[in-house]
Coordinates of C-alpha atoms and ligand atoms in Angstrom, one line a residue:
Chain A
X1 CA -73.8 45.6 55.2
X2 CA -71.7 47.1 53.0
X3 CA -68.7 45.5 51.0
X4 CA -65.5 47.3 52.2
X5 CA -63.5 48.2 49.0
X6 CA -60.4 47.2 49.1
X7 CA -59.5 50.4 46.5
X8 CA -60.7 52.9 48.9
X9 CA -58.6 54.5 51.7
X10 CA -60.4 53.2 54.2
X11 CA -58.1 50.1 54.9
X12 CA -55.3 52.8 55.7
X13 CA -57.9 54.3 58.5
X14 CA -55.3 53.5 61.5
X15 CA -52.7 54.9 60.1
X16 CA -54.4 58.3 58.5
X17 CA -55.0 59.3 62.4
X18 CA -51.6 59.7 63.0
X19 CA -49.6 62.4 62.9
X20 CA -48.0 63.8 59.0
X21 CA -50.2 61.3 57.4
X22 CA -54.0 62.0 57.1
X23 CA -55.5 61.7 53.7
X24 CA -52.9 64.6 52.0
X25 CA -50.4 62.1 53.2
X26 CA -51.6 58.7 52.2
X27 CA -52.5 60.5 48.6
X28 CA -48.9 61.3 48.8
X29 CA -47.7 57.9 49.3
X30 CA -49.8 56.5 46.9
X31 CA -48.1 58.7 44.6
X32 CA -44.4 57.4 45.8
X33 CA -41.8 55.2 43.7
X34 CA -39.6 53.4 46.3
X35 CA -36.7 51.4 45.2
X36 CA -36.3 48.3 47.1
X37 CA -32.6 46.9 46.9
X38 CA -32.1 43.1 47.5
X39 CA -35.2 40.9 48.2
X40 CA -33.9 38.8 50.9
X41 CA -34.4 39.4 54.8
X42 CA -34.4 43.2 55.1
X43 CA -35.5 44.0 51.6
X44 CA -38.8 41.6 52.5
X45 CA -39.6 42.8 55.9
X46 CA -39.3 46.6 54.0
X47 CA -41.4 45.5 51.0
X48 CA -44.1 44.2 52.9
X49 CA -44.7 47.0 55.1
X50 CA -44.4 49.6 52.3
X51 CA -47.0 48.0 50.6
X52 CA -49.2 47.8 53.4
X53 CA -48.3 51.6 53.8
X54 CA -50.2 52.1 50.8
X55 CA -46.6 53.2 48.8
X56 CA -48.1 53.5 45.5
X57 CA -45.2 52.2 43.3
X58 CA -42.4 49.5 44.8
X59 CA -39.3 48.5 42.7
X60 CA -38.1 45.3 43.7
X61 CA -34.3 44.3 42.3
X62 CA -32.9 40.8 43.6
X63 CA -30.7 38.4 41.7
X64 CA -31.7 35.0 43.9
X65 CA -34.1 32.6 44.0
X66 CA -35.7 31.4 47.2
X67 CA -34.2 28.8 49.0
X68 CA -35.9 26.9 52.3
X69 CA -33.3 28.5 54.9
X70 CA -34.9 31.6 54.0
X71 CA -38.1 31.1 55.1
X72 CA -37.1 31.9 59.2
X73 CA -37.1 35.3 58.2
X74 CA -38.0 36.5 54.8
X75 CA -41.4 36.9 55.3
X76 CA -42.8 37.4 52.0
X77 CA -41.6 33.7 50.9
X78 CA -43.6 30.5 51.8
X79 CA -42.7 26.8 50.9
X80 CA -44.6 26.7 48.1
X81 CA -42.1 29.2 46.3
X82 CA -39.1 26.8 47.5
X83 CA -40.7 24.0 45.6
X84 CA -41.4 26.6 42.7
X85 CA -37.9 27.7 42.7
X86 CA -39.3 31.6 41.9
X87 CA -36.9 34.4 41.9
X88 CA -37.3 36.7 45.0
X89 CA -38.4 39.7 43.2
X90 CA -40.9 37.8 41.4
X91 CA -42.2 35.9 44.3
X92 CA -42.6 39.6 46.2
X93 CA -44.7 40.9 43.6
X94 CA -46.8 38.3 43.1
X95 CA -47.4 38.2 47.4
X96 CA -47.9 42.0 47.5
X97 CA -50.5 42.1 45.0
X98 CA -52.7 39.5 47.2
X99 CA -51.5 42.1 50.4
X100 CA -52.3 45.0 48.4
X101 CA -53.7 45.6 45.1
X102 CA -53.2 49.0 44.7
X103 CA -49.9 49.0 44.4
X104 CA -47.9 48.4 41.6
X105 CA -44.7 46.7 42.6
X106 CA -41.8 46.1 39.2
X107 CA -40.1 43.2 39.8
X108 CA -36.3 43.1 38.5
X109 CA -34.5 39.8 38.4
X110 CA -30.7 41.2 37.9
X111 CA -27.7 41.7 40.0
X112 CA -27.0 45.1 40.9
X113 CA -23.8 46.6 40.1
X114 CA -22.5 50.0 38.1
X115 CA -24.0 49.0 35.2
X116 CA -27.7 49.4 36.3
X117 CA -28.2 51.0 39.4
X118 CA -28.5 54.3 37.8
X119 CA -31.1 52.8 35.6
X120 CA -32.6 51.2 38.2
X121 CA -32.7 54.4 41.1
X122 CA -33.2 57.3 38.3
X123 CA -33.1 57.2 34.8
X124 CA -35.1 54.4 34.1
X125 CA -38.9 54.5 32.7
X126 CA -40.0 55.0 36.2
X127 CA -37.5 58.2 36.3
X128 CA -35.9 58.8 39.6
X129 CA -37.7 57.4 43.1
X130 CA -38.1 59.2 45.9
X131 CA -36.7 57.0 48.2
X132 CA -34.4 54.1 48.2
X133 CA -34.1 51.0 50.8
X134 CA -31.5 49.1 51.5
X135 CA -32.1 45.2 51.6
X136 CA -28.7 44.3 50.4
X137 CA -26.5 41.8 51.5
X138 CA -22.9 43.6 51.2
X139 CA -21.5 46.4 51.4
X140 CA -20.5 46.8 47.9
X141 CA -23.6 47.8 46.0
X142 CA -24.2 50.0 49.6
X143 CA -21.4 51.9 48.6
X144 CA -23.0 52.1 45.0
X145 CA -26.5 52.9 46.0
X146 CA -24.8 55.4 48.2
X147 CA -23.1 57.1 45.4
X148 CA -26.2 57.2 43.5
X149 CA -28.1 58.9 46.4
X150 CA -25.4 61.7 46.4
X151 CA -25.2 61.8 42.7
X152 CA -29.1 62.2 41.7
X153 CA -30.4 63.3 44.8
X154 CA -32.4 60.5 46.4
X155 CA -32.5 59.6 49.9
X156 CA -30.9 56.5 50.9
X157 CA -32.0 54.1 53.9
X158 CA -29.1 52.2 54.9
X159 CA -29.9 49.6 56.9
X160 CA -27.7 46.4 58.0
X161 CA -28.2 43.0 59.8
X162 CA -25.7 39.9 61.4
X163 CA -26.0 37.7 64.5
X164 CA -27.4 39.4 67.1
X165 CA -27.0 43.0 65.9
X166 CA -28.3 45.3 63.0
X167 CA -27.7 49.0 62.4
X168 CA -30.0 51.6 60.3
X169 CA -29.3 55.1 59.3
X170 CA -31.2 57.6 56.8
X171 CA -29.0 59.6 54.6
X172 CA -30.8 62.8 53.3
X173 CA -28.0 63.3 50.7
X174 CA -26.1 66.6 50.0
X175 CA -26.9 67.2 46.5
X176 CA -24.9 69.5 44.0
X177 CA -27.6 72.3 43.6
X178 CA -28.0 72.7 47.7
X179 CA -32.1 73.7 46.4
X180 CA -33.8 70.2 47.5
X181 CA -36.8 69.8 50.4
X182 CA -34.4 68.4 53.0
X183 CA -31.7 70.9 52.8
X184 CA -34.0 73.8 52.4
X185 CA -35.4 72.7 55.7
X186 CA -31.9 72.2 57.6
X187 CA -31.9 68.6 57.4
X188 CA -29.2 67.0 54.9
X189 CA -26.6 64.3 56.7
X190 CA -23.7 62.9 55.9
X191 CA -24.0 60.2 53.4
X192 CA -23.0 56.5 54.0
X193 CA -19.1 57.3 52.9
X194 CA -18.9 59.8 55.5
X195 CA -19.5 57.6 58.3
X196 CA -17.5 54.3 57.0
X197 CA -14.7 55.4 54.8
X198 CA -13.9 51.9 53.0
X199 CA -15.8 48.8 52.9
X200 CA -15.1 45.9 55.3
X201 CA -12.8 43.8 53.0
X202 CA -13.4 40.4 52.1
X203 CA -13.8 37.7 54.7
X204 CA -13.3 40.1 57.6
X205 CA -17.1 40.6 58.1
X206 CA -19.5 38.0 59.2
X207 CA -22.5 37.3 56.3
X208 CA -25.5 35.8 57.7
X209 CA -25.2 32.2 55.8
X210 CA -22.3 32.0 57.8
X211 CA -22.8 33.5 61.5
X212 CA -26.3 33.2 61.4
X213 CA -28.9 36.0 61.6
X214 CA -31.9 36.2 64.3
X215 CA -35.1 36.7 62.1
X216 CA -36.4 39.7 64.3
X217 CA -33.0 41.5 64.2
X218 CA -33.6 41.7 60.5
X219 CA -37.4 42.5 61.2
X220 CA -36.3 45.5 63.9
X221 CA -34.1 46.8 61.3
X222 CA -35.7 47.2 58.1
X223 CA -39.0 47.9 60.6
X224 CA -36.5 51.3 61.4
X225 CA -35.8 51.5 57.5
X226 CA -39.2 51.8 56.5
X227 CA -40.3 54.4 59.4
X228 CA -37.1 56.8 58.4
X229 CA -38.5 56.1 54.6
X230 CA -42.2 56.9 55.4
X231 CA -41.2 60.5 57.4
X232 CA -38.9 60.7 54.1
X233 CA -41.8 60.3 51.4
X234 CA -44.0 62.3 53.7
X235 CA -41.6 65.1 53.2
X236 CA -41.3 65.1 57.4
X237 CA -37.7 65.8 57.3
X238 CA -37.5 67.8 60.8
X239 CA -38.3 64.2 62.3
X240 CA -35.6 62.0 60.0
X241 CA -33.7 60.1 62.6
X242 CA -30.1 61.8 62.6
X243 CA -28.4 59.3 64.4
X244 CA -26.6 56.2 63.3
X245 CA -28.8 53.7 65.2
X246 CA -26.8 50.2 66.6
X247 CA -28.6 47.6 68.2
X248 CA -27.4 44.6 69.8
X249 CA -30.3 42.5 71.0
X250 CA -28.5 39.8 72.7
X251 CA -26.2 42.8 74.7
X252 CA -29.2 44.9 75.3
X253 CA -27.6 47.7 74.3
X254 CA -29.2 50.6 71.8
X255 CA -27.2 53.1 70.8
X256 CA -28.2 56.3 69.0
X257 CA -24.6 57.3 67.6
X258 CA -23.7 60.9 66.4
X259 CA -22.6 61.0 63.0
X260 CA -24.1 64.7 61.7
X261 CA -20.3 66.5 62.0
X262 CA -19.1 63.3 59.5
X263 CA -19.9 65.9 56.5
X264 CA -18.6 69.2 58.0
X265 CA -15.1 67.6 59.4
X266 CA -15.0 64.5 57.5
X267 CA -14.0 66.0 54.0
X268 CA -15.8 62.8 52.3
X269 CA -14.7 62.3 48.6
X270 CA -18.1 61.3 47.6
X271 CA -21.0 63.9 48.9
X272 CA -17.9 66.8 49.2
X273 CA -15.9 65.3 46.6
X274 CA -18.5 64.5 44.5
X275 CA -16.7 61.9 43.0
X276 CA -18.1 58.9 42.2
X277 CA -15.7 56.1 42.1
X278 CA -18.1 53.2 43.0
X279 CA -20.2 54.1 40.0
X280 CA -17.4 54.5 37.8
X281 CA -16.9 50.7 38.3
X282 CA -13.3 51.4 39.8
X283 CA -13.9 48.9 43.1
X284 CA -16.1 46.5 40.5
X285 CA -15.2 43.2 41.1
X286 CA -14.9 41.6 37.5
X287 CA -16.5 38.5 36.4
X288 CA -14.8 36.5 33.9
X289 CA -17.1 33.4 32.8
X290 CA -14.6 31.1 32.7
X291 CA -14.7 29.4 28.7
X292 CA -15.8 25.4 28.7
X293 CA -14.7 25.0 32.6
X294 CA -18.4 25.5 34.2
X295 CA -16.8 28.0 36.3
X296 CA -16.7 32.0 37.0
X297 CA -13.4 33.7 38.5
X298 CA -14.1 37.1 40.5
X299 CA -11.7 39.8 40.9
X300 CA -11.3 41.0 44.1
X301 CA -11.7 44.3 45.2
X302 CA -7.6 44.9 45.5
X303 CA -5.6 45.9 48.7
X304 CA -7.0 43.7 51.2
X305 CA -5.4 40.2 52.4
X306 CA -7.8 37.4 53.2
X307 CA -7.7 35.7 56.2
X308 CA -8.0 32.3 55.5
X309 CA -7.8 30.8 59.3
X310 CA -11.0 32.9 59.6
X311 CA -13.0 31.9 56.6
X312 CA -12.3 28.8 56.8
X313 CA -13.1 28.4 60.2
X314 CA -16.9 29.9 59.1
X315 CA -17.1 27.7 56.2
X316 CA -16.2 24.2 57.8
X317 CA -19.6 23.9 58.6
X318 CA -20.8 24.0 55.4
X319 CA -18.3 21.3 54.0
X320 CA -14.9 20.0 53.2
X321 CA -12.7 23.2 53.6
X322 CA -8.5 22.8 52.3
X323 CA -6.2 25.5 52.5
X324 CA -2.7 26.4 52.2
X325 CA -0.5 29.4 52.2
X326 CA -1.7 30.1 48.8
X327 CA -5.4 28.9 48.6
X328 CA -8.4 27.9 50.3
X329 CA -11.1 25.2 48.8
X330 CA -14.0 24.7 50.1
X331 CA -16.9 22.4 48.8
X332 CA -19.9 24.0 49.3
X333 CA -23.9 23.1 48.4
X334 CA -26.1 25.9 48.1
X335 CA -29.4 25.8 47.1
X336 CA -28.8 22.0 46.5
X337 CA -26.1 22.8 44.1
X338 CA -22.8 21.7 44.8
X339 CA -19.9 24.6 44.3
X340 CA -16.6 24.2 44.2
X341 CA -15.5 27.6 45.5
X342 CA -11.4 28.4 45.5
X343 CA -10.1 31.6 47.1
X344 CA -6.8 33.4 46.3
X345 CA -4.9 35.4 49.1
X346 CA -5.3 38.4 46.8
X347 CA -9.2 38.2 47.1
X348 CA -9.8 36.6 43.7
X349 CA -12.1 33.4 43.5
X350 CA -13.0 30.5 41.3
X351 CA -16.5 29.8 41.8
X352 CA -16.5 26.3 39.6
X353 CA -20.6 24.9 39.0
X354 CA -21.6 27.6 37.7
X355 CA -21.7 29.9 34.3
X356 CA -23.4 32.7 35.8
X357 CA -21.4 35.6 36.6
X358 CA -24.0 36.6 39.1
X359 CA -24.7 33.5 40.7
X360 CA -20.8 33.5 41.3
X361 CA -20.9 37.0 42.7
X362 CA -23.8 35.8 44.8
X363 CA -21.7 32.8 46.5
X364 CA -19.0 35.1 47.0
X365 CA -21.0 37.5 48.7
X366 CA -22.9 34.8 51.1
X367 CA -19.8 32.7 51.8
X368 CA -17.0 35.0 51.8
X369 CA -18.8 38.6 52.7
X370 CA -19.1 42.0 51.1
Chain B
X1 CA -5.7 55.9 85.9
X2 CA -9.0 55.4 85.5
X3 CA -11.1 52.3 83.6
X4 CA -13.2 52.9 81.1
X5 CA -15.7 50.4 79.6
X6 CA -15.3 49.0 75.4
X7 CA -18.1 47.9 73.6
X8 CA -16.8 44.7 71.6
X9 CA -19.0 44.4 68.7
X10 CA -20.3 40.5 68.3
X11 CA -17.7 40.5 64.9
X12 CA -14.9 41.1 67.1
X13 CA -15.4 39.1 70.3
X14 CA -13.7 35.3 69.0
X15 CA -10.3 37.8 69.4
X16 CA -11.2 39.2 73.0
X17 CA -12.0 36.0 74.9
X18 CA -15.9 36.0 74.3
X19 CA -16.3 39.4 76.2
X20 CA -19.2 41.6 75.8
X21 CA -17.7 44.2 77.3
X22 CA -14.2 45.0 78.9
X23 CA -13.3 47.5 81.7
X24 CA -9.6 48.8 80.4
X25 CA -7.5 51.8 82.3
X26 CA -6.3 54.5 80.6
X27 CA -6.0 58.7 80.2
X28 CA -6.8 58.5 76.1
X29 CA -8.5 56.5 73.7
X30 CA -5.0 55.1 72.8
X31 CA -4.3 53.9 75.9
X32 CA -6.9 52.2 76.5
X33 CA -6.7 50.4 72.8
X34 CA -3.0 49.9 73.7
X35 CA -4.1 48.4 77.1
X36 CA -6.6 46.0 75.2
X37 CA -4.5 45.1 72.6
X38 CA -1.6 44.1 75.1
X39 CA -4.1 41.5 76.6
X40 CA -5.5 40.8 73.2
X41 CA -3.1 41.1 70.5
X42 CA -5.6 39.2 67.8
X43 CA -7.9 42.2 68.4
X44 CA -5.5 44.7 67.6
X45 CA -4.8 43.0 64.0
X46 CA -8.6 43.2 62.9
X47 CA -8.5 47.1 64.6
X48 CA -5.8 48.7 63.2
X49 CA -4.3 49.2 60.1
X50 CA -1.0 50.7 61.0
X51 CA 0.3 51.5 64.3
X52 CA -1.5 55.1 64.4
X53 CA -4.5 54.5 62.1
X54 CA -7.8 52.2 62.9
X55 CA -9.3 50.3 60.1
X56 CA -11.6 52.5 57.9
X57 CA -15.1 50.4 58.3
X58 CA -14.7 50.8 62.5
X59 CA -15.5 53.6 64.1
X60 CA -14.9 54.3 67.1
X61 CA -17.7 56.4 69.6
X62 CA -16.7 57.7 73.1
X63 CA -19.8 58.1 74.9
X64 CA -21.5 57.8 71.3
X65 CA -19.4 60.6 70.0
X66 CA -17.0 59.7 67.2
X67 CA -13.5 60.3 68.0
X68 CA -12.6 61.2 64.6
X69 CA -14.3 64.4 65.3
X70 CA -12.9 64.7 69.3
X71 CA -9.0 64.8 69.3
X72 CA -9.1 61.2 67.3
X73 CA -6.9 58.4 69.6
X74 CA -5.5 61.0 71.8
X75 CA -8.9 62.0 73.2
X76 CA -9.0 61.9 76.9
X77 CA -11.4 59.3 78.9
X78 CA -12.5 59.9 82.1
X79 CA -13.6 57.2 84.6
X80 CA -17.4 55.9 83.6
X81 CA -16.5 56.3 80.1
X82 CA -18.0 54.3 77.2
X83 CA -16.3 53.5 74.1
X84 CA -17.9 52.0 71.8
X85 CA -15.8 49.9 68.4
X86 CA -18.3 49.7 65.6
X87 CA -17.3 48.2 62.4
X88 CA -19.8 48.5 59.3
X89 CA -22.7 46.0 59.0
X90 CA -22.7 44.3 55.8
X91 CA -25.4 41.4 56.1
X92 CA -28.8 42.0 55.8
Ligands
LIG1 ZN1 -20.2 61.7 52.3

């Protein structure tokens, strides 16, 4: 008998017969640099199935480690990584080279903000990737990953998950040349700020750690993600789902919703307007390490008003909650820390327990949304 | 007049008494809106910015068209109708 060899083609056999891929198309893919954003339910699902793909090179950016409430539906993580407290991205690589060791996955352990995502999508040493999926958590560094999509070119998945429901949509970005593969084939749509204009504000959104999220919503989802990114990397761009896909598993409803006319009619300030305001740092909600008081205070994002009745109606559940016209507190333990977390009408928070600007922004983004 | 049916999107339901879906009369995408909003006045704060504009992170689809690019909220419905309220998913 012979020893299969796990460096051959051979163990991508099943998938070779189909349609676009055949051994011109799994070479291709070998030869593919995908960015993964956010190593937590989507981004997991997405890396996994990549890999097994055969994508050649997988960029994997998270800020977290891996906490036990994780494990119902981040698949890559076992409770073996709880106990070894690793950091996502570094817990993903280490899993994907026993899935599949030919391919090469760079782990990044840092938040992503305007500051790196450039670095990170295009002019890093691993120059710019051909495709990027979304695993993110808020909507945010969505609207930055967006930006940098329009800006260097680089299709974007967008994919999104809560509750019951989860959205995904491809973005095959209008670029400033008009010369790349997609538009020469007819096939560019309008990018993420085309469809949603502004971000949901703070606090008006549910987050999974405080609705909840069904493990295969998240799996369905980033499942679509990574079939949009394969047809993408395979150059298959007459067969990139158009639509703005919204499922709601517990309604039973699927809806395949037409967005292309967003670019023609919507006169969008970032793929028209190419301007880049997200990137520029203009929404970036500053961190101040707050000196000597183990504590971080976020800037919000500006013109929206919280709704305290609401948050604090999500967070109860998680511990004491006080609030007054002026301020909510809640005590909060997260990955058996304990957080004080303090929230100003104008959006701003004191996130005391912590010196770590991005361990702040992470709380803020779990607890109080995008 | 004839009803149409809304979509209420899981994020918005705590303000329309739990429902999935709604059957709500009405000739235009405002009326019906104004109709639901009368009977659910929490749902029109998280929907609308201002008395003419919807909040920029929900769309709106009629019949999984965006109304932005029909004739916005004075786009006629007709009876069998779907509209849909979407807002933008941010967890994942
Ligand atoms: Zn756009």
């Amino acid at each position: 008998m012979d020893t299969p060899d796990p460096q051959s083609l051979d163990r991508y056999h099943r998938q070779m017969l189909l349609p676009g891929f055949g051994e011109a198309g799994q070479k291709r893919l070998a030869e593919s640099t995908v960015l993964v954003l956010g190593c937590g339910a989507l981004g997991t699902v997405a890396a996994n199935m990549l890999a097994r793909a055969g994508v050649g090179h997988l960029v994997i950016v998270d800020r977290d480690f891996i906490e036990l409430t994780n494990l119902q539906r981040q698949i890559l993580f076992d409770e073996q990584d709880v106990e070894d407290s690793l950091p996502k991205a570094e817990a993903a690589r280490r899993k994907i080279a026993r899935i599949n060791s030919q391919v090469r996955v760079t782990a990044v352990i840092e938040d992503i903000n305007h500051t790196n995502i450039e670095r990170l999508a295009a002019t890093g040493e691993h120059g710019p990737v051909d495709c990027i999926v979304d695993g993110l958590d808020n909507f945010e560094t969505r609207f930055l990953a967006n930006e940098v999509a329009v800006k260097h070119g680089i299709p974007y998945v967008y994919g999104g998950a809560v509750g019951t429901v989860g959205m995904c949509y491809a973005i095959l970005p209008h670029t400033e040349s008009g010369d790349s593969p997609w538009e020469k084939a007819g096939r560019a749509t309008p990018c993420l700020r085309c469809i949603f204009e502004q971000a949901p504000p703070p606090g008006m959104n549910p987050t999974c750690d405080t609705t909840g999220v069904l493990g295969p919503v998240v799996s369905i989802v980033a499942n679509y993600e990574v079939v949009e990114a394969l047809k993408i990397l395979l150059g298959e761009y007459e067969v990139v789902n158009p639509t703005l896909l919204s499922i709601d598993t517990w309604a039973n409803t699927t809806r395949q919703l037409k967005v292309a006319r967003a670019y023609e009619v919507g006169n969008c300030i970032c793929c028209r307007g190419r301007s880049f305001e997200w990137l520029a740092g203009q929404y970036a909600g500053g961190t101040t390490t707050l000196c000597g008081r183990d504590a971080v205070q976020l800037t919000g994002a500006g013109e929206n008003r919280l709704n305290f009745e609401h948050i604090a109606a999500r967070l109860r559940s998680h511990g004491e909650v006080k609030l007054n016209n002026f301020m909510l507190r809640a005590q909060i333990t997260d990955m058996n820390e304990p957080f004080e977390l303090t929230l100003f009408n104008d959006g701003r928070a004191i996130i005391k327990g912590t010196k770590q600007p991005a361990r702040a922004r992470g709380i803020y983004a779990k607890y109080i949304g995008a | 007049m004839s009803a149409i049916t809304v979509q209420i999107p899981t994020a918005l339901r705590p303000q329309a008494g739990d429902h999935e879906m709604l059957e709500v009369e009405g000739e235009s995408v405002r009326q019906v809106l104004d109709g639901l909003c009368q009977q659910y006045p929490d749902l029109g704060k998280r929907l609308f910015k201002n008395e003419n504009e919807v909040n920029r992170f929900i769309n709106l689809y009629l019949n999984d068209e965006d109304i932005r690019f029909l004739d916005q909220l004075e786009t006629k419905v007709k009876p069998g109708d779907e509209l849909a309220i979407v807002p933008a998913i941010a967890g994942g």
